[in-house]
XYZ file of N, CA and C in Angstrom:
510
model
N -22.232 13.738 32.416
C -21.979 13.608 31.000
C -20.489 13.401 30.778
N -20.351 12.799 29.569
C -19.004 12.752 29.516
C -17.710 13.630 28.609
N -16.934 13.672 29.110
C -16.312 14.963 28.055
C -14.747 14.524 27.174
N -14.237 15.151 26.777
C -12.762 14.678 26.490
C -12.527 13.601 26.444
N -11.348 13.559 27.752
C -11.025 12.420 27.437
C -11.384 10.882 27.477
N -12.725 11.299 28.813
C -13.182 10.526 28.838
C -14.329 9.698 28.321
N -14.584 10.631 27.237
C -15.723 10.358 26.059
C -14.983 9.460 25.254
N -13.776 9.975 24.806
C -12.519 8.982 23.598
C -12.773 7.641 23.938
N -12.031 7.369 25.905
C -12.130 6.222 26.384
C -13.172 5.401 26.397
N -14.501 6.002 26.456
C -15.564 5.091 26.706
C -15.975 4.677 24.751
N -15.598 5.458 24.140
C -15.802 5.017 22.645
C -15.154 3.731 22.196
N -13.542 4.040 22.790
C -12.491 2.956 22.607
C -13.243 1.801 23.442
N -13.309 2.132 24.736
C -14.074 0.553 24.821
C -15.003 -0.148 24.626
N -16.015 0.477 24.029
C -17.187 0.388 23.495
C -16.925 -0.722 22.148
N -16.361 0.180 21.313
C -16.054 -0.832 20.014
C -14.813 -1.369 20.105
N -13.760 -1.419 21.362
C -13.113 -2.897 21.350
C -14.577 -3.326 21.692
N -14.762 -3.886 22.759
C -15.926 -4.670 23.104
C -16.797 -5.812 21.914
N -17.445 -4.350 20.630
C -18.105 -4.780 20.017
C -17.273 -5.467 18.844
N -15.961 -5.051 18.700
C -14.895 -6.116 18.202
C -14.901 -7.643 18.168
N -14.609 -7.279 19.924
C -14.158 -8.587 20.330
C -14.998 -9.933 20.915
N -16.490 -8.915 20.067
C -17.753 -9.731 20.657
C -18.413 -10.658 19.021
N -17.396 -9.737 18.267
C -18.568 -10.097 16.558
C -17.487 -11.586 16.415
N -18.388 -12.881 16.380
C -17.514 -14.131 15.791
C -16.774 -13.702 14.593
N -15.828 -14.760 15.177
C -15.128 -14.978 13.297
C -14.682 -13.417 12.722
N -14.379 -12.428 13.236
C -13.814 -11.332 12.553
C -12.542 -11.672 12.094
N -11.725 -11.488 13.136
C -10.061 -11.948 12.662
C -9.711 -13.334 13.031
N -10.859 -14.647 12.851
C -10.316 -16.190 13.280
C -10.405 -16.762 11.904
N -8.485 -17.070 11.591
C -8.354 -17.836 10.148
C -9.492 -18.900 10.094
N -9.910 -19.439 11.191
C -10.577 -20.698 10.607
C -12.252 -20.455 10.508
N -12.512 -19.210 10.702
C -13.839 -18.731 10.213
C -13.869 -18.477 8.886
N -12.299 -17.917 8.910
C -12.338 -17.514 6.942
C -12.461 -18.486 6.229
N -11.482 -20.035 7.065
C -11.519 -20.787 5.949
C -12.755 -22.082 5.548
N -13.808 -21.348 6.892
C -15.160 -22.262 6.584
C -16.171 -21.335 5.851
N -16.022 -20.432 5.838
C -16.124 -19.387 4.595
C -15.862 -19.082 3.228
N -14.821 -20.809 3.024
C -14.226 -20.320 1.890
C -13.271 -19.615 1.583
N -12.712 -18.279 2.091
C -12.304 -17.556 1.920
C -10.789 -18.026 1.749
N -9.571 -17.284 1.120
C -8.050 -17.684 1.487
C -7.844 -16.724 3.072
N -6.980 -17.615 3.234
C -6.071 -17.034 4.217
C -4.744 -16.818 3.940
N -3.907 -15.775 3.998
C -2.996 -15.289 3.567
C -2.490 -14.712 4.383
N -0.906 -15.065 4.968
C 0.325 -14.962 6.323
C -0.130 -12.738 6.484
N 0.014 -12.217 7.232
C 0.036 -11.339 7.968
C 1.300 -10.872 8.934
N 2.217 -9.877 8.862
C 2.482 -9.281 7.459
C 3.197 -10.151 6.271
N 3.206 -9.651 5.105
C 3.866 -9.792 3.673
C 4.895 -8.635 3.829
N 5.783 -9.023 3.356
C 6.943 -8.227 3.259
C 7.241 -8.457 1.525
N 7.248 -7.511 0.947
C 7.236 -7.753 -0.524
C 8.725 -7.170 -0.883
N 9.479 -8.101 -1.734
C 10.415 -8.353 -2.318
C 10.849 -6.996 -2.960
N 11.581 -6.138 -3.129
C 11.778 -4.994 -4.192
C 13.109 -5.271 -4.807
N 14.097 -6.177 -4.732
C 15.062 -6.408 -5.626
C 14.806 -6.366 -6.917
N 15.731 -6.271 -7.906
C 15.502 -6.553 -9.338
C 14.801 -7.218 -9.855
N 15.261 -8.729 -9.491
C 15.370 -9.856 -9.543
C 13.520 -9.904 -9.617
N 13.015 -9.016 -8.589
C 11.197 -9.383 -8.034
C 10.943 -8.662 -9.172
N 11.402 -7.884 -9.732
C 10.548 -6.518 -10.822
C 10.744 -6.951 -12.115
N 11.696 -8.078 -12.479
C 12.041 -8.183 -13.525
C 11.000 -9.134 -14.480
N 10.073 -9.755 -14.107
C 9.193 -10.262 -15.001
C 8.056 -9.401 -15.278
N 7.628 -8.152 -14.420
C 6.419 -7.452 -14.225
C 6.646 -6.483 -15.846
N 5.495 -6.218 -15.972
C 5.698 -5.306 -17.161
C 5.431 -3.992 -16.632
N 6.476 -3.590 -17.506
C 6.785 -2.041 -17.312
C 6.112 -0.969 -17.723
N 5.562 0.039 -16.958
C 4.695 0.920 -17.305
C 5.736 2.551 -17.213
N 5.214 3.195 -18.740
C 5.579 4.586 -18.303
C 4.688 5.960 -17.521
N 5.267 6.345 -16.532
C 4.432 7.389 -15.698
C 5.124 8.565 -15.641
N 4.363 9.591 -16.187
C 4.077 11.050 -16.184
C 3.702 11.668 -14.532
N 4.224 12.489 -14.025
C 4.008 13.597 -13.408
C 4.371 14.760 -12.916
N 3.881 15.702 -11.803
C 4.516 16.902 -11.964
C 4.731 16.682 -10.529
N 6.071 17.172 -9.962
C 6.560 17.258 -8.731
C 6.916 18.537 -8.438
N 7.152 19.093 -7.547
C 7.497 20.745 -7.106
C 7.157 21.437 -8.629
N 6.096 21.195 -9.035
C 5.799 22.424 -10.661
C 6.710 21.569 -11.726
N 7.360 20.387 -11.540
C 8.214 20.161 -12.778
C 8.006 18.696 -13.304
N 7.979 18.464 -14.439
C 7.403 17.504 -15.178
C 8.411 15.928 -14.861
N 7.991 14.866 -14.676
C 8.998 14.277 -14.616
C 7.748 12.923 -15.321
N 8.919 12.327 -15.970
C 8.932 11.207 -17.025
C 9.808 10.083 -16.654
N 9.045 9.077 -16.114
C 9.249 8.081 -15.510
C 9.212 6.818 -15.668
N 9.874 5.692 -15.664
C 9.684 4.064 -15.684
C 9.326 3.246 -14.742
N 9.069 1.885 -14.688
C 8.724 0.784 -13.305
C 7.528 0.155 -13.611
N 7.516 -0.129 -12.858
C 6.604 -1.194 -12.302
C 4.699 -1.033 -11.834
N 3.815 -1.412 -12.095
C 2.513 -1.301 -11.321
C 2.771 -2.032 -9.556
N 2.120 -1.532 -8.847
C 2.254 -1.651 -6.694
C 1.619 -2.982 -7.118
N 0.470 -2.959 -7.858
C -0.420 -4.190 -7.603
C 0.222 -5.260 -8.485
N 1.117 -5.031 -9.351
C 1.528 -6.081 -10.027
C 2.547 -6.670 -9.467
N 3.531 -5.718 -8.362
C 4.446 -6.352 -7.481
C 3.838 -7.363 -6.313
N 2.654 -6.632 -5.746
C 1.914 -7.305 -4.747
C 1.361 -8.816 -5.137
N 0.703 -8.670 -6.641
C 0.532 -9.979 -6.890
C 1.306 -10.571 -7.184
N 2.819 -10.329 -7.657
C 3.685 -11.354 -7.697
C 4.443 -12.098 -6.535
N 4.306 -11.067 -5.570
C 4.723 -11.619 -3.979
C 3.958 -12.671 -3.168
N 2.329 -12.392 -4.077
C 1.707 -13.174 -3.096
C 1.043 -12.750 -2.324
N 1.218 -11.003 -1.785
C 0.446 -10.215 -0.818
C -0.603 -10.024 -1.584
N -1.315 -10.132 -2.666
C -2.170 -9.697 -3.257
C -2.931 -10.137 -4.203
N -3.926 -11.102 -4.273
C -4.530 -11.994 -5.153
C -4.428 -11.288 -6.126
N -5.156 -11.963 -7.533
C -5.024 -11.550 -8.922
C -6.364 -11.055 -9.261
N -7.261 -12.097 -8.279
C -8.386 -11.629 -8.568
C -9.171 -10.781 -7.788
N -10.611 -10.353 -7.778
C -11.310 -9.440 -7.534
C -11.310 -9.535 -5.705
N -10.693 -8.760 -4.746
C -10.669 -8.489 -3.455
C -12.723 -9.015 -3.066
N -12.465 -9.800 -1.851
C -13.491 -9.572 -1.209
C -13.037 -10.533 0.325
N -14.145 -10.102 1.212
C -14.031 -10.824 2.527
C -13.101 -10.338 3.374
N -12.032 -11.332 3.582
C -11.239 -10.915 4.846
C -10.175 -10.210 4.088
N -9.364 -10.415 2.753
C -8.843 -9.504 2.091
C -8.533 -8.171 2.130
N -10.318 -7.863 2.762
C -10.746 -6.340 2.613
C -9.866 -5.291 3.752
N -9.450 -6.085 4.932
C -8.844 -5.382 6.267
C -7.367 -5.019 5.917
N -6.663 -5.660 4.752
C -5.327 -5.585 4.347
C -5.030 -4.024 3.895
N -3.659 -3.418 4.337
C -3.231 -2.572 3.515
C -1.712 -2.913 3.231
N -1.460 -1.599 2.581
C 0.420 -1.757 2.116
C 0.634 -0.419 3.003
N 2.250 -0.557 3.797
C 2.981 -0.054 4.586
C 3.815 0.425 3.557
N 4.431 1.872 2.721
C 5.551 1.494 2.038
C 6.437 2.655 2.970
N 7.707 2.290 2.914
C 8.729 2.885 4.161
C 9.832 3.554 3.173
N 10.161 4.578 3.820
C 11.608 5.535 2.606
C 12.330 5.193 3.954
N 13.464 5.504 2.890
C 14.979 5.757 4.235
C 14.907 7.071 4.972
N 14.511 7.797 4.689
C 14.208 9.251 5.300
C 13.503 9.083 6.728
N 12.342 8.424 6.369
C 11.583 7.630 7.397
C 9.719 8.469 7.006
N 10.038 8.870 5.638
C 8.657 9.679 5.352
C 8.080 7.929 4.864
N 6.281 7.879 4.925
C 5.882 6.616 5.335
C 4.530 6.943 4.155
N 3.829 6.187 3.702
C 2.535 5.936 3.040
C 1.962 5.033 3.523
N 0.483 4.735 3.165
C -0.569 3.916 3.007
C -1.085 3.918 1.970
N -1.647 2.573 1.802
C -2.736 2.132 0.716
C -3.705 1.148 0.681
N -5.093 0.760 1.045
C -5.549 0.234 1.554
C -5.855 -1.139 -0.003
N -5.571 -2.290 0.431
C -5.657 -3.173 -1.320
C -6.970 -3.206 -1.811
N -8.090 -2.140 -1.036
C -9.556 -1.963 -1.944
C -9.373 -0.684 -2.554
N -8.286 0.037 -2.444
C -8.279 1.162 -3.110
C -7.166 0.908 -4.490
N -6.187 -0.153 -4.216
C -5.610 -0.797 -5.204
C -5.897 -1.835 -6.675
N -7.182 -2.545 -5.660
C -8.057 -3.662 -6.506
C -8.618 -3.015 -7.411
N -8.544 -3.369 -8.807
C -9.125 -2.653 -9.826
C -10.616 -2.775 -10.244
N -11.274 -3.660 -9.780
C -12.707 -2.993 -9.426
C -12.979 -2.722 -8.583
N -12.523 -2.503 -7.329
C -12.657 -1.212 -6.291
C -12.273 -0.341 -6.443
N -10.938 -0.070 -6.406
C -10.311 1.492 -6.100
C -9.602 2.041 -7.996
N -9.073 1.025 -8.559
C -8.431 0.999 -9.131
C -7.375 2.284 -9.576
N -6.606 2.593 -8.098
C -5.597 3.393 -8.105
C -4.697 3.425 -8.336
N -3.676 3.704 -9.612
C -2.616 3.723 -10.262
C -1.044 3.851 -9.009
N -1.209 3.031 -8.836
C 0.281 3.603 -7.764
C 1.856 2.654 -9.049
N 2.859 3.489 -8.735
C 4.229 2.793 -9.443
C 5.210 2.752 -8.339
N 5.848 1.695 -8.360
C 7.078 1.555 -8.300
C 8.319 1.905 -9.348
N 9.021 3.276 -9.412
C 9.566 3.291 -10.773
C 11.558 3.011 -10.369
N 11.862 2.983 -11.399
C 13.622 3.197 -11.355
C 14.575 3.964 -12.022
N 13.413 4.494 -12.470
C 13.952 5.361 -13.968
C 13.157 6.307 -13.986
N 14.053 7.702 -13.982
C 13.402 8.939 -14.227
C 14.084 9.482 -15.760
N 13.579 10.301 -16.445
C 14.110 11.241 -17.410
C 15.202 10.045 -18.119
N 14.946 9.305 -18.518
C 15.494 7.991 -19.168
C 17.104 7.825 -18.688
N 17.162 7.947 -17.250
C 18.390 7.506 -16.603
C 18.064 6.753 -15.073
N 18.937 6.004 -14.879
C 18.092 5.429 -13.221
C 18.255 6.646 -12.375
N 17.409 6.472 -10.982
C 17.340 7.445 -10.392
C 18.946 7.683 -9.355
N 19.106 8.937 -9.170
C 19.974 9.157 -8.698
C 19.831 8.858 -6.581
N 20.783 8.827 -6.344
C 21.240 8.639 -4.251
C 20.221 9.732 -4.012
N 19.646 10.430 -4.158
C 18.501 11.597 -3.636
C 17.557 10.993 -3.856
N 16.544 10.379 -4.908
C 15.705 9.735 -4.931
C 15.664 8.443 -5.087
N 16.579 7.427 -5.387
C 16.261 6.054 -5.691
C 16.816 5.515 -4.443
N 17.234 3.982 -4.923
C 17.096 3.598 -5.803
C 15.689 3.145 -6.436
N 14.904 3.276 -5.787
C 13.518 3.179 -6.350
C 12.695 4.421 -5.333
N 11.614 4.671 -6.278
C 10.801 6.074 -6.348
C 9.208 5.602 -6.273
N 8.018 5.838 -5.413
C 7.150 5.606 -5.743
C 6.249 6.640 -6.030
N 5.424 6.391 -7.234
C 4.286 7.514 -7.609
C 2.967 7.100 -7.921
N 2.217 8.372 -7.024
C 0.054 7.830 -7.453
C 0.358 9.095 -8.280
N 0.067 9.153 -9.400
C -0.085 9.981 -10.231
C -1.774 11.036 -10.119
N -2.288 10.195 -9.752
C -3.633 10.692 -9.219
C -3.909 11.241 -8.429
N -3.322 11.308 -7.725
C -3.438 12.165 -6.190
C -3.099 13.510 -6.083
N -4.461 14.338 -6.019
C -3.838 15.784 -6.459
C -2.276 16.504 -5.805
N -1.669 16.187 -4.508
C -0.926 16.557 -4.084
C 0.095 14.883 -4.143
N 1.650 15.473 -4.284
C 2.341 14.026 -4.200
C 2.834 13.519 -2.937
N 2.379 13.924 -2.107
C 2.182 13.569 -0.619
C 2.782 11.670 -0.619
N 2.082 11.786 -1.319
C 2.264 9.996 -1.434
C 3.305 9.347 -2.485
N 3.721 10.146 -3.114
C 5.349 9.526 -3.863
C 6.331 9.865 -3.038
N 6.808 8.905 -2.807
C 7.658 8.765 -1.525
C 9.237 8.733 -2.593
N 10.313 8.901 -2.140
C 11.546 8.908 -2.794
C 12.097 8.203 -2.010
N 13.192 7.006 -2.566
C 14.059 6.319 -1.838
C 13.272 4.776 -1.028
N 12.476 4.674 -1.682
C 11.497 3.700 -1.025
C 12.684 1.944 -0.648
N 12.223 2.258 0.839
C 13.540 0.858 1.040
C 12.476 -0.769 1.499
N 11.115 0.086 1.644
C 10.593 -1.746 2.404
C 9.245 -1.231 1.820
N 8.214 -2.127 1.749
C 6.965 -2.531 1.071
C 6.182 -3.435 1.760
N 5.264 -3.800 3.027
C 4.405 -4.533 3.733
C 2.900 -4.301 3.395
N 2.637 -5.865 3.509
C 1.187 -5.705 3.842
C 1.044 -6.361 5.119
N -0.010 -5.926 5.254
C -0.365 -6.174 6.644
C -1.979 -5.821 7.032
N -2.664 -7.091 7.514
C -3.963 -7.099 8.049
C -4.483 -6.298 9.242
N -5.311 -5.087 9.014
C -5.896 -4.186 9.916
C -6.203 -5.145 11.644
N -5.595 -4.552 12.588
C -6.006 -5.089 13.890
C -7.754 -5.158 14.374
């Protein structure tokens, strides 16, 4: 029988195997006799001004260490669709394997998968903000701040957010 580690291993090769056996999983040109778009792998999404400045601005409420904070920026998915990482319309197909990488300078890291972003899938509120307590954010948290307001713990508002990827599941 098999145990440890060598149970892991025979799993791992099992479903590579059954991976690398199913047609057309990860071959652009299955997607695109499918119809489907194909879209570059990774996206590196823009966070300058310059990218945020046509998006409309949303205000976001939440509570961090017990304390209320009142916030400005941007919607994730409205940056994503302006980059291009992220259609406008309703996610389906090969789409579905994509997530967002977002990176702090600290080196604390998130995920978000774009069916949990797509608003008839997941439709999960994530921000990009720049503005806290109606001043920009200060060298401790900015220059940009991200927040899921939804997420019972803020595990996932990252402070100081310096890079933003998508990138198609292996």
């Amino acid at each position: 029988m098999f145990r440890g580690p060598h149970l892991l291993a025979l799993v791992l090769l099992c479903a590579t195997t059954a991976h690398a056996q199913t047609p057309g999983l990860h071959d652009p040109a299955a997607h695109q006799r499918a119809g489907l778009p194909v879209t570059p792998s990774p996206v590196v999404v823009p966070l300058d001004p310059a990218a945020r400045a046509s998006l409309t601005r949303h205000r976001v409420e939440v509570v961090t260490h017990g304390e209320p904070l009142r916030c400005e920026g941007v919607a994730l998915t409205a940056l994503l669709q302006a980059s291009g990482a992220m259609p406008d319309a309703p996610l389906h197909g090969a789409l579905l394997d994509r997530y967002v990488l977002v990176s702090a300078r600290d080196g604390a890291r998130a995920v978000f998968s774009l069916g949990e972003l797509d608003a008839p899938l997941g439709n999960r509120g994530v921000y990009l903000v720049d503005r806290c307590d109606d001043a920009p954010l200060d060298a401790d948290s900015g220059p940009l701040r991200l927040l899921v307001p939804d997420d019972t713990q803020p595990a996932r508002s990252l402070r100081q957010v310096e890079r933003i990827i998508v990138i198609a599941a292996p």
